[in-house]
mmCIF file with all atom_site columns, C-alpha atoms in Angstrom:
data_model
loop_
_atom_site.group_PDB
_atom_site.id
_atom_site.type_symbol
_atom_site.label_atom_id
_atom_site.label_alt_id
_atom_site.label_comp_id
_atom_site.label_asym_id
_atom_site.label_entity_id
_atom_site.label_seq_id
_atom_site.pdbx_PDB_ins_code
_atom_site.Cartn_x
_atom_site.Cartn_y
_atom_site.Cartn_z
_atom_site.occupancy
_atom_site.B_iso_or_equiv
_atom_site.pdbx_formal_charge
_atom_site.auth_seq_id
_atom_site.auth_comp_id
_atom_site.auth_asym_id
_atom_site.auth_atom_id
_atom_site.pdbx_PDB_model_num
ATOM 1   C CA . MET A 1 1   ? 2.404   6.916   -14.417 1.00 55.00 ? 1   MET A CA 1
ATOM 2   C CA . LYS A 1 2   ? 1.900   10.864  -14.829 1.00 63.00 ? 2   LYS A CA 1
ATOM 3   C CA . LYS A 1 3   ? -1.568  10.616  -13.728 1.00 62.00 ? 3   LYS A CA 1
ATOM 4   C CA . GLN A 1 4   ? -0.487  8.860   -10.363 1.00 62.00 ? 4   GLN A CA 1
ATOM 5   C CA . SER A 1 5   ? 2.368   11.220  -10.076 1.00 62.00 ? 5   SER A CA 1
ATOM 6   C CA . LEU A 1 6   ? -0.371  14.035  -10.356 1.00 59.00 ? 6   LEU A CA 1
ATOM 7   C CA . ALA A 1 7   ? -2.630  12.397  -7.927  1.00 60.00 ? 7   ALA A CA 1
ATOM 8   C CA . VAL A 1 8   ? -0.113  12.223  -5.380  1.00 59.00 ? 8   VAL A CA 1
ATOM 9   C CA . ALA A 1 9   ? 1.076   15.393  -5.897  1.00 60.00 ? 9   ALA A CA 1
ATOM 10  C CA . ALA A 1 10  ? -2.318  16.920  -5.502  1.00 60.00 ? 10  ALA A CA 1
ATOM 11  C CA . VAL A 1 11  ? -3.240  14.924  -2.219  1.00 57.00 ? 11  VAL A CA 1
ATOM 12  C CA . LEU A 1 12  ? -0.006  15.656  -0.774  1.00 55.00 ? 12  LEU A CA 1
ATOM 13  C CA . ALA A 1 13  ? -0.008  19.483  -1.373  1.00 59.00 ? 13  ALA A CA 1
ATOM 14  C CA . THR A 1 14  ? -3.624  19.574  0.221   1.00 57.00 ? 14  THR A CA 1
ATOM 15  C CA . VAL A 1 15  ? -2.159  17.600  3.369   1.00 55.00 ? 15  VAL A CA 1
ATOM 16  C CA . ILE A 1 16  ? 1.091   19.707  3.465   1.00 56.00 ? 16  ILE A CA 1
ATOM 17  C CA . SER A 1 17  ? -1.057  22.688  3.384   1.00 56.00 ? 17  SER A CA 1
ATOM 18  C CA . ALA A 1 18  ? -3.623  21.604  5.806   1.00 50.00 ? 18  ALA A CA 1
ATOM 19  C CA . PRO A 1 19  ? -1.817  22.773  9.104   1.00 53.00 ? 19  PRO A CA 1
ATOM 20  C CA . SER A 1 20  ? -1.972  26.531  7.993   1.00 53.00 ? 20  SER A CA 1
ATOM 21  C CA . MET A 1 21  ? -5.603  26.149  7.304   1.00 56.00 ? 21  MET A CA 1
ATOM 22  C CA . ALA A 1 22  ? -7.017  23.876  9.780   1.00 53.00 ? 22  ALA A CA 1
ATOM 23  C CA . THR A 1 23  ? -9.743  24.427  12.223  1.00 73.00 ? 23  THR A CA 1
ATOM 24  C CA . ASP A 1 24  ? -10.676 21.063  13.483  1.00 88.00 ? 24  ASP A CA 1
ATOM 25  C CA . TRP A 1 25  ? -8.645  18.432  14.075  1.00 95.00 ? 25  TRP A CA 1
ATOM 26  C CA . PHE A 1 26  ? -9.755  14.745  14.189  1.00 97.00 ? 26  PHE A CA 1
ATOM 27  C CA . ALA A 1 27  ? -8.864  11.084  15.124  1.00 98.00 ? 27  ALA A CA 1
ATOM 28  C CA . GLY A 1 28  ? -10.623 7.861   14.644  1.00 98.00 ? 28  GLY A CA 1
ATOM 29  C CA . GLY A 1 29  ? -11.081 4.198   13.738  1.00 98.00 ? 29  GLY A CA 1
ATOM 30  C CA . ALA A 1 30  ? -13.148 2.421   11.346  1.00 98.00 ? 30  ALA A CA 1
ATOM 31  C CA . VAL A 1 31  ? -14.114 -1.423  11.006  1.00 98.00 ? 31  VAL A CA 1
ATOM 32  C CA . GLY A 1 32  ? -15.201 -2.832  7.698   1.00 97.00 ? 32  GLY A CA 1
ATOM 33  C CA . TYR A 1 33  ? -15.490 -5.518  5.261   1.00 96.00 ? 33  TYR A CA 1
ATOM 34  C CA . GLN A 1 34  ? -12.887 -5.768  2.360   1.00 95.00 ? 34  GLN A CA 1
ATOM 35  C CA . GLN A 1 35  ? -12.887 -7.472  -0.926  1.00 95.00 ? 35  GLN A CA 1
ATOM 36  C CA . ASP A 1 36  ? -10.135 -8.025  -3.067  1.00 92.00 ? 36  ASP A CA 1
ATOM 37  C CA . THR A 1 37  ? -9.638  -9.158  -6.513  1.00 91.00 ? 37  THR A CA 1
ATOM 38  C CA . TYR A 1 38  ? -6.991  -11.166 -7.339  1.00 87.00 ? 38  TYR A CA 1
ATOM 39  C CA . LYS A 1 39  ? -5.690  -12.920 -10.735 1.00 89.00 ? 39  LYS A CA 1
ATOM 40  C CA . ILE A 1 40  ? -3.464  -15.985 -10.663 1.00 85.00 ? 40  ILE A CA 1
ATOM 41  C CA . LYS A 1 41  ? -1.704  -17.384 -13.827 1.00 87.00 ? 41  LYS A CA 1
ATOM 42  C CA . GLU A 1 42  ? -0.054  -20.500 -13.241 1.00 86.00 ? 42  GLU A CA 1
ATOM 43  C CA . THR A 1 43  ? 2.043   -22.431 -16.115 1.00 85.00 ? 43  THR A CA 1
ATOM 44  C CA . GLU A 1 44  ? 3.232   -26.096 -15.586 1.00 84.00 ? 44  GLU A CA 1
ATOM 45  C CA . ASN A 1 45  ? 4.859   -28.288 -18.238 1.00 80.00 ? 45  ASN A CA 1
ATOM 46  C CA . GLY A 1 46  ? 3.551   -25.739 -21.005 1.00 78.00 ? 46  GLY A CA 1
ATOM 47  C CA . ALA A 1 47  ? -0.152  -25.613 -19.771 1.00 85.00 ? 47  ALA A CA 1
ATOM 48  C CA . THR A 1 48  ? -1.210  -22.417 -18.572 1.00 86.00 ? 48  THR A CA 1
ATOM 49  C CA . GLU A 1 49  ? -4.473  -21.851 -16.176 1.00 89.00 ? 49  GLU A CA 1
ATOM 50  C CA . SER A 1 50  ? -5.787  -18.634 -15.278 1.00 88.00 ? 50  SER A CA 1
ATOM 51  C CA . ASN A 1 51  ? -7.860  -17.835 -12.357 1.00 88.00 ? 51  ASN A CA 1
ATOM 52  C CA . LYS A 1 52  ? -9.509  -15.031 -10.767 1.00 89.00 ? 52  LYS A CA 1
ATOM 53  C CA . ALA A 1 53  ? -10.518 -14.922 -7.142  1.00 87.00 ? 53  ALA A CA 1
ATOM 54  C CA . LYS A 1 54  ? -12.351 -12.553 -4.786  1.00 91.00 ? 54  LYS A CA 1
ATOM 55  C CA . GLU A 1 55  ? -11.365 -12.744 -1.193  1.00 90.00 ? 55  GLU A CA 1
ATOM 56  C CA . LYS A 1 56  ? -13.564 -10.928 1.520   1.00 92.00 ? 56  LYS A CA 1
ATOM 57  C CA . ASP A 1 57  ? -12.500 -10.325 5.158   1.00 93.00 ? 57  ASP A CA 1
ATOM 58  C CA . MET A 1 58  ? -12.316 -7.860  7.781   1.00 95.00 ? 58  MET A CA 1
ATOM 59  C CA . SER A 1 59  ? -10.512 -4.373  7.374   1.00 96.00 ? 59  SER A CA 1
ATOM 60  C CA . TYR A 1 60  ? -9.270  -2.253  10.451  1.00 97.00 ? 60  TYR A CA 1
ATOM 61  C CA . GLN A 1 61  ? -8.326  1.500   9.952   1.00 97.00 ? 61  GLN A CA 1
ATOM 62  C CA . LEU A 1 62  ? -6.996  4.084   12.077  1.00 98.00 ? 62  LEU A CA 1
ATOM 63  C CA . ARG A 1 63  ? -7.130  7.716   10.712  1.00 97.00 ? 63  ARG A CA 1
ATOM 64  C CA . VAL A 1 64  ? -5.882  11.486  11.645  1.00 97.00 ? 64  VAL A CA 1
ATOM 65  C CA . GLY A 1 65  ? -7.141  14.379  9.845   1.00 96.00 ? 65  GLY A CA 1
ATOM 66  C CA . THR A 1 66  ? -8.387  18.053  9.829   1.00 95.00 ? 66  THR A CA 1
ATOM 67  C CA . TYR A 1 67  ? -11.629 19.683  8.592   1.00 94.00 ? 67  TYR A CA 1
ATOM 68  C CA . LEU A 1 68  ? -10.220 22.670  6.583   1.00 93.00 ? 68  LEU A CA 1
ATOM 69  C CA . ASN A 1 69  ? -13.730 24.280  6.894   1.00 92.00 ? 69  ASN A CA 1
ATOM 70  C CA . ASP A 1 70  ? -17.453 23.129  6.738   1.00 90.00 ? 70  ASP A CA 1
ATOM 71  C CA . SER A 1 71  ? -17.107 21.655  3.578   1.00 94.00 ? 71  SER A CA 1
ATOM 72  C CA . ASN A 1 72  ? -13.520 19.963  3.113   1.00 95.00 ? 72  ASN A CA 1
ATOM 73  C CA . ARG A 1 73  ? -11.326 17.816  5.131   1.00 96.00 ? 73  ARG A CA 1
ATOM 74  C CA . VAL A 1 74  ? -8.208  15.877  4.568   1.00 97.00 ? 74  VAL A CA 1
ATOM 75  C CA . TYR A 1 75  ? -6.663  12.769  6.491   1.00 97.00 ? 75  TYR A CA 1
ATOM 76  C CA . GLY A 1 76  ? -4.071  10.041  6.588   1.00 97.00 ? 76  GLY A CA 1
ATOM 77  C CA . THR A 1 77  ? -5.471  6.463   7.055   1.00 97.00 ? 77  THR A CA 1
ATOM 78  C CA . TYR A 1 78  ? -3.656  3.314   8.115   1.00 97.00 ? 78  TYR A CA 1
ATOM 79  C CA . SER A 1 79  ? -5.502  0.450   7.071   1.00 96.00 ? 79  SER A CA 1
ATOM 80  C CA . TYR A 1 80  ? -4.989  -3.719  7.847   1.00 96.00 ? 80  TYR A CA 1
ATOM 81  C CA . ASN A 1 81  ? -6.489  -6.722  5.943   1.00 93.00 ? 81  ASN A CA 1
ATOM 82  C CA . SER A 1 82  ? -5.640  -10.282 6.154   1.00 91.00 ? 82  SER A CA 1
ATOM 83  C CA . ASP A 1 83  ? -7.386  -13.009 3.986   1.00 86.00 ? 83  ASP A CA 1
ATOM 84  C CA . ASP A 1 84  ? -6.698  -16.441 2.579   1.00 83.00 ? 84  ASP A CA 1
ATOM 85  C CA . PHE A 1 85  ? -4.133  -14.952 -0.093  1.00 82.00 ? 85  PHE A CA 1
ATOM 86  C CA . ALA A 1 86  ? -2.248  -12.178 1.426   1.00 85.00 ? 86  ALA A CA 1
ATOM 87  C CA . LYS A 1 87  ? -1.762  -9.486  4.171   1.00 90.00 ? 87  LYS A CA 1
ATOM 88  C CA . GLN A 1 88  ? -2.232  -5.682  3.474   1.00 92.00 ? 88  GLN A CA 1
ATOM 89  C CA . GLN A 1 89  ? -1.205  -2.778  5.230   1.00 95.00 ? 89  GLN A CA 1
ATOM 90  C CA . SER A 1 90  ? -2.038  0.523   3.623   1.00 95.00 ? 90  SER A CA 1
ATOM 91  C CA . PHE A 1 91  ? -1.025  4.169   4.088   1.00 97.00 ? 91  PHE A CA 1
ATOM 92  C CA . LEU A 1 92  ? -3.195  6.492   2.402   1.00 97.00 ? 92  LEU A CA 1
ATOM 93  C CA . ALA A 1 93  ? -3.674  10.293  2.248   1.00 97.00 ? 93  ALA A CA 1
ATOM 94  C CA . SER A 1 94  ? -7.441  11.324  1.256   1.00 97.00 ? 94  SER A CA 1
ATOM 95  C CA . TYR A 1 95  ? -9.369  14.429  0.697   1.00 97.00 ? 95  TYR A CA 1
ATOM 96  C CA . ASP A 1 96  ? -13.057 14.535  0.928   1.00 98.00 ? 96  ASP A CA 1
ATOM 97  C CA . TYR A 1 97  ? -15.667 17.341  -0.042  1.00 98.00 ? 97  TYR A CA 1
ATOM 98  C CA . LEU A 1 98  ? -18.633 17.371  2.381   1.00 97.00 ? 98  LEU A CA 1
ATOM 99  C CA . ILE A 1 99  ? -22.310 18.206  1.002   1.00 97.00 ? 99  ILE A CA 1
ATOM 100 C CA . PRO A 1 100 ? -24.778 19.058  3.812   1.00 97.00 ? 100 PRO A CA 1
ATOM 101 C CA . LEU A 1 101 ? -28.015 17.194  3.676   1.00 97.00 ? 101 LEU A CA 1
ATOM 102 C CA . ASP A 1 102 ? -30.069 19.000  6.569   1.00 95.00 ? 102 ASP A CA 1
ATOM 103 C CA . ALA A 1 103 ? -30.237 22.731  7.429   1.00 93.00 ? 103 ALA A CA 1
ATOM 104 C CA . GLY A 1 104 ? -28.328 22.120  10.739  1.00 91.00 ? 104 GLY A CA 1
ATOM 105 C CA . LYS A 1 105 ? -25.230 20.216  8.883   1.00 91.00 ? 105 LYS A CA 1
ATOM 106 C CA . LYS A 1 106 ? -25.339 17.302  11.065  1.00 95.00 ? 106 LYS A CA 1
ATOM 107 C CA . LEU A 1 107 ? -25.815 14.776  7.924   1.00 97.00 ? 107 LEU A CA 1
ATOM 108 C CA . ASN A 1 108 ? -23.332 15.240  5.268   1.00 97.00 ? 108 ASN A CA 1
ATOM 109 C CA . TRP A 1 109 ? -22.891 13.085  2.128   1.00 98.00 ? 109 TRP A CA 1
ATOM 110 C CA . PHE A 1 110 ? -18.992 13.112  1.532   1.00 98.00 ? 110 PHE A CA 1
ATOM 111 C CA . VAL A 1 111 ? -17.150 12.193  -1.776  1.00 98.00 ? 111 VAL A CA 1
ATOM 112 C CA . GLY A 1 112 ? -13.400 12.272  -2.185  1.00 98.00 ? 112 GLY A CA 1
ATOM 113 C CA . ALA A 1 113 ? -10.153 11.014  -3.678  1.00 98.00 ? 113 ALA A CA 1
ATOM 114 C CA . THR A 1 114 ? -7.449  8.735   -1.938  1.00 97.00 ? 114 THR A CA 1
ATOM 115 C CA . ALA A 1 115 ? -3.755  8.315   -3.013  1.00 96.00 ? 115 ALA A CA 1
ATOM 116 C CA . GLY A 1 116 ? -0.938  6.270   -1.123  1.00 96.00 ? 116 GLY A CA 1
ATOM 117 C CA . MET A 1 117 ? 0.973   2.907   -0.669  1.00 95.00 ? 117 MET A CA 1
ATOM 118 C CA . ASN A 1 118 ? -0.011  -0.600  -0.123  1.00 94.00 ? 118 ASN A CA 1
ATOM 119 C CA . HIS A 1 119 ? 2.399   -3.283  1.245   1.00 93.00 ? 119 HIS A CA 1
ATOM 120 C CA . THR A 1 120 ? 1.263   -6.657  0.147   1.00 89.00 ? 120 THR A CA 1
ATOM 121 C CA . SER A 1 121 ? 2.706   -9.760  1.717   1.00 87.00 ? 121 SER A CA 1
ATOM 122 C CA . PRO A 1 122 ? 1.361   -13.078 -0.065  1.00 82.00 ? 122 PRO A CA 1
ATOM 123 C CA . ASP A 1 123 ? 0.940   -15.908 2.042   1.00 79.00 ? 123 ASP A CA 1
ATOM 124 C CA . PHE A 1 124 ? 3.115   -18.143 -0.292  1.00 75.00 ? 124 PHE A CA 1
ATOM 125 C CA . ASP A 1 125 ? 6.680   -18.621 0.116   1.00 72.00 ? 125 ASP A CA 1
ATOM 126 C CA . GLU A 1 126 ? 7.408   -18.658 -3.384  1.00 69.00 ? 126 GLU A CA 1
ATOM 127 C CA . LEU A 1 127 ? 6.406   -14.671 -4.084  1.00 72.00 ? 127 LEU A CA 1
ATOM 128 C CA . SER A 1 128 ? 7.642   -11.627 -2.431  1.00 76.00 ? 128 SER A CA 1
ATOM 129 C CA . SER A 1 129 ? 6.436   -8.918  -0.346  1.00 81.00 ? 129 SER A CA 1
ATOM 130 C CA . LYS A 1 130 ? 5.934   -5.546  -2.201  1.00 86.00 ? 130 LYS A CA 1
ATOM 131 C CA . ASN A 1 131 ? 5.102   -1.936  -1.677  1.00 92.00 ? 131 ASN A CA 1
ATOM 132 C CA . THR A 1 132 ? 2.928   -0.446  -4.576  1.00 91.00 ? 132 THR A CA 1
ATOM 133 C CA . PHE A 1 133 ? 0.981   2.761   -5.515  1.00 94.00 ? 133 PHE A CA 1
ATOM 134 C CA . VAL A 1 134 ? -2.816  2.897   -4.623  1.00 95.00 ? 134 VAL A CA 1
ATOM 135 C CA . TRP A 1 135 ? -5.341  5.415   -5.739  1.00 96.00 ? 135 TRP A CA 1
ATOM 136 C CA . GLY A 1 136 ? -9.299  5.744   -5.743  1.00 97.00 ? 136 GLY A CA 1
ATOM 137 C CA . GLY A 1 137 ? -11.998 7.264   -4.308  1.00 97.00 ? 137 GLY A CA 1
ATOM 138 C CA . GLN A 1 138 ? -14.712 7.065   -1.616  1.00 98.00 ? 138 GLN A CA 1
ATOM 139 C CA . THR A 1 139 ? -18.095 8.288   -0.877  1.00 98.00 ? 139 THR A CA 1
ATOM 140 C CA . GLY A 1 140 ? -20.442 7.949   2.115   1.00 98.00 ? 140 GLY A CA 1
ATOM 141 C CA . LEU A 1 141 ? -22.624 9.652   4.940   1.00 98.00 ? 141 LEU A CA 1
ATOM 142 C CA . MET A 1 142 ? -21.267 11.175  7.779   1.00 98.00 ? 142 MET A CA 1
ATOM 143 C CA . TYR A 1 143 ? -23.544 12.070  10.988  1.00 98.00 ? 143 TYR A CA 1
ATOM 144 C CA . LYS A 1 144 ? -22.196 14.438  13.396  1.00 96.00 ? 144 LYS A CA 1
ATOM 145 C CA . ILE A 1 145 ? -23.431 13.167  16.996  1.00 97.00 ? 145 ILE A CA 1
ATOM 146 C CA . ASN A 1 146 ? -22.294 16.337  18.726  1.00 96.00 ? 146 ASN A CA 1
ATOM 147 C CA . ASP A 1 147 ? -19.113 18.858  18.546  1.00 92.00 ? 147 ASP A CA 1
ATOM 148 C CA . LYS A 1 148 ? -17.082 16.272  19.540  1.00 95.00 ? 148 LYS A CA 1
ATOM 149 C CA . LEU A 1 149 ? -18.066 12.996  18.012  1.00 97.00 ? 149 LEU A CA 1
ATOM 150 C CA . SER A 1 150 ? -19.148 11.634  14.494  1.00 97.00 ? 150 SER A CA 1
ATOM 151 C CA . THR A 1 151 ? -19.697 8.572   12.742  1.00 98.00 ? 151 THR A CA 1
ATOM 152 C CA . GLU A 1 152 ? -19.961 7.524   9.476   1.00 98.00 ? 152 GLU A CA 1
ATOM 153 C CA . ILE A 1 153 ? -20.601 4.665   6.870   1.00 98.00 ? 153 ILE A CA 1
ATOM 154 C CA . GLY A 1 154 ? -18.523 4.785   3.568   1.00 98.00 ? 154 GLY A CA 1
ATOM 155 C CA . TYR A 1 155 ? -17.565 2.628   0.622   1.00 98.00 ? 155 TYR A CA 1
ATOM 156 C CA . ARG A 1 156 ? -13.958 2.978   -0.841  1.00 98.00 ? 156 ARG A CA 1
ATOM 157 C CA . TYR A 1 157 ? -12.365 1.871   -4.245  1.00 97.00 ? 157 TYR A CA 1
ATOM 158 C CA . LEU A 1 158 ? -8.652  1.235   -4.629  1.00 96.00 ? 158 LEU A CA 1
ATOM 159 C CA . LYS A 1 159 ? -7.178  0.477   -7.685  1.00 95.00 ? 159 LYS A CA 1
ATOM 160 C CA . GLN A 1 160 ? -3.977  -1.792  -6.927  1.00 91.00 ? 160 GLN A CA 1
ATOM 161 C CA . ASP A 1 161 ? -0.792  -2.306  -9.284  1.00 84.00 ? 161 ASP A CA 1
ATOM 162 C CA . TYR A 1 162 ? 0.456   -5.383  -7.295  1.00 86.00 ? 162 TYR A CA 1
ATOM 163 C CA . ASP A 1 163 ? 1.982   -7.969  -9.511  1.00 86.00 ? 163 ASP A CA 1
ATOM 164 C CA . VAL A 1 164 ? 4.850   -10.626 -8.757  1.00 83.00 ? 164 VAL A CA 1
ATOM 165 C CA . SER A 1 165 ? 6.018   -13.845 -10.270 1.00 81.00 ? 165 SER A CA 1
ATOM 166 C CA . ALA A 1 166 ? 7.695   -16.924 -9.276  1.00 79.00 ? 166 ALA A CA 1
ATOM 167 C CA . SER A 1 167 ? 9.334   -19.580 -11.494 1.00 79.00 ? 167 SER A CA 1
ATOM 168 C CA . ASP A 1 168 ? 11.552  -22.786 -11.882 1.00 80.00 ? 168 ASP A CA 1
ATOM 169 C CA . THR A 1 169 ? 12.218  -24.856 -14.736 1.00 78.00 ? 169 THR A CA 1
ATOM 170 C CA . ASP A 1 170 ? 8.729   -26.454 -15.063 1.00 80.00 ? 170 ASP A CA 1
ATOM 171 C CA . TYR A 1 171 ? 6.524   -24.248 -13.214 1.00 82.00 ? 171 TYR A CA 1
ATOM 172 C CA . SER A 1 172 ? 5.614   -20.472 -13.194 1.00 83.00 ? 172 SER A CA 1
ATOM 173 C CA . THR A 1 173 ? 3.288   -18.205 -11.611 1.00 82.00 ? 173 THR A CA 1
ATOM 174 C CA . LYS A 1 174 ? 2.090   -14.738 -11.873 1.00 84.00 ? 174 LYS A CA 1
ATOM 175 C CA . PHE A 1 175 ? 0.022   -13.560 -8.998  1.00 82.00 ? 175 PHE A CA 1
ATOM 176 C CA . SER A 1 176 ? -1.672  -9.937  -9.135  1.00 86.00 ? 176 SER A CA 1
ATOM 177 C CA . LEU A 1 177 ? -3.957  -7.852  -6.910  1.00 88.00 ? 177 LEU A CA 1
ATOM 178 C CA . ASN A 1 178 ? -6.291  -5.572  -9.193  1.00 89.00 ? 178 ASN A CA 1
ATOM 179 C CA . ASP A 1 179 ? -8.568  -3.773  -6.935  1.00 93.00 ? 179 ASP A CA 1
ATOM 180 C CA . THR A 1 180 ? -10.069 -3.356  -3.333  1.00 94.00 ? 180 THR A CA 1
ATOM 181 C CA . GLN A 1 181 ? -13.646 -2.448  -2.212  1.00 96.00 ? 181 GLN A CA 1
ATOM 182 C CA . GLN A 1 182 ? -14.012 -1.415  1.233   1.00 96.00 ? 182 GLN A CA 1
ATOM 183 C CA . VAL A 1 183 ? -17.464 -1.031  3.315   1.00 98.00 ? 183 VAL A CA 1
ATOM 184 C CA . TYR A 1 184 ? -16.752 0.676   6.712   1.00 98.00 ? 184 TYR A CA 1
ATOM 185 C CA . LEU A 1 185 ? -18.340 2.075   9.825   1.00 98.00 ? 185 LEU A CA 1
ATOM 186 C CA . GLY A 1 186 ? -16.247 4.791   11.557  1.00 98.00 ? 186 GLY A CA 1
ATOM 187 C CA . VAL A 1 187 ? -16.065 7.027   14.587  1.00 98.00 ? 187 VAL A CA 1
ATOM 188 C CA . ASP A 1 188 ? -14.123 10.136  14.950  1.00 98.00 ? 188 ASP A CA 1
ATOM 189 C CA . TYR A 1 189 ? -13.285 12.389  17.857  1.00 97.00 ? 189 TYR A CA 1
ATOM 190 C CA . ARG A 1 190 ? -12.921 16.363  17.062  1.00 95.00 ? 190 ARG A CA 1
ATOM 191 C CA . PHE A 1 191 ? -10.194 18.139  19.170  1.00 91.00 ? 191 PHE A CA 1
#
């Protein structure tokens, strides 16, 4: 928990101080592919069965942020995903370090950290919705099309802490979401 608190504090401190350092604001969106790793443990009449499932579906993202300088950006992201097990809504704060790959700084490799909150709503009446802390990182390539538009392809890994249980006299279920992986294509507009 100390690591989670420290990660949230670092990201929030960066985001809060962004307006005083900001040079370029941006807004954009992304669409991609998301894979969630679930663990399900069911016990019925004393017999226990454990399963691991990977669900894959589309992910949609909206984001707003700022470039602090040519090498640093911070942004907030709203993400939505729905698969066969659950619906997820994420509110994330992220920081990326940009590494230019060409002399004109049009092509950049980015690497960064993310922390935030995820709301998971299982598609099972027996299991409750829950807000949980998520954290992870992202990397990818960003291409500056012109002074106003950029596009990127990226990969994000998020560690999830979602665990819920349901039971009655003869049956119990434990459902957990361990992690999320996303591959996405995004477009941003600079103000």
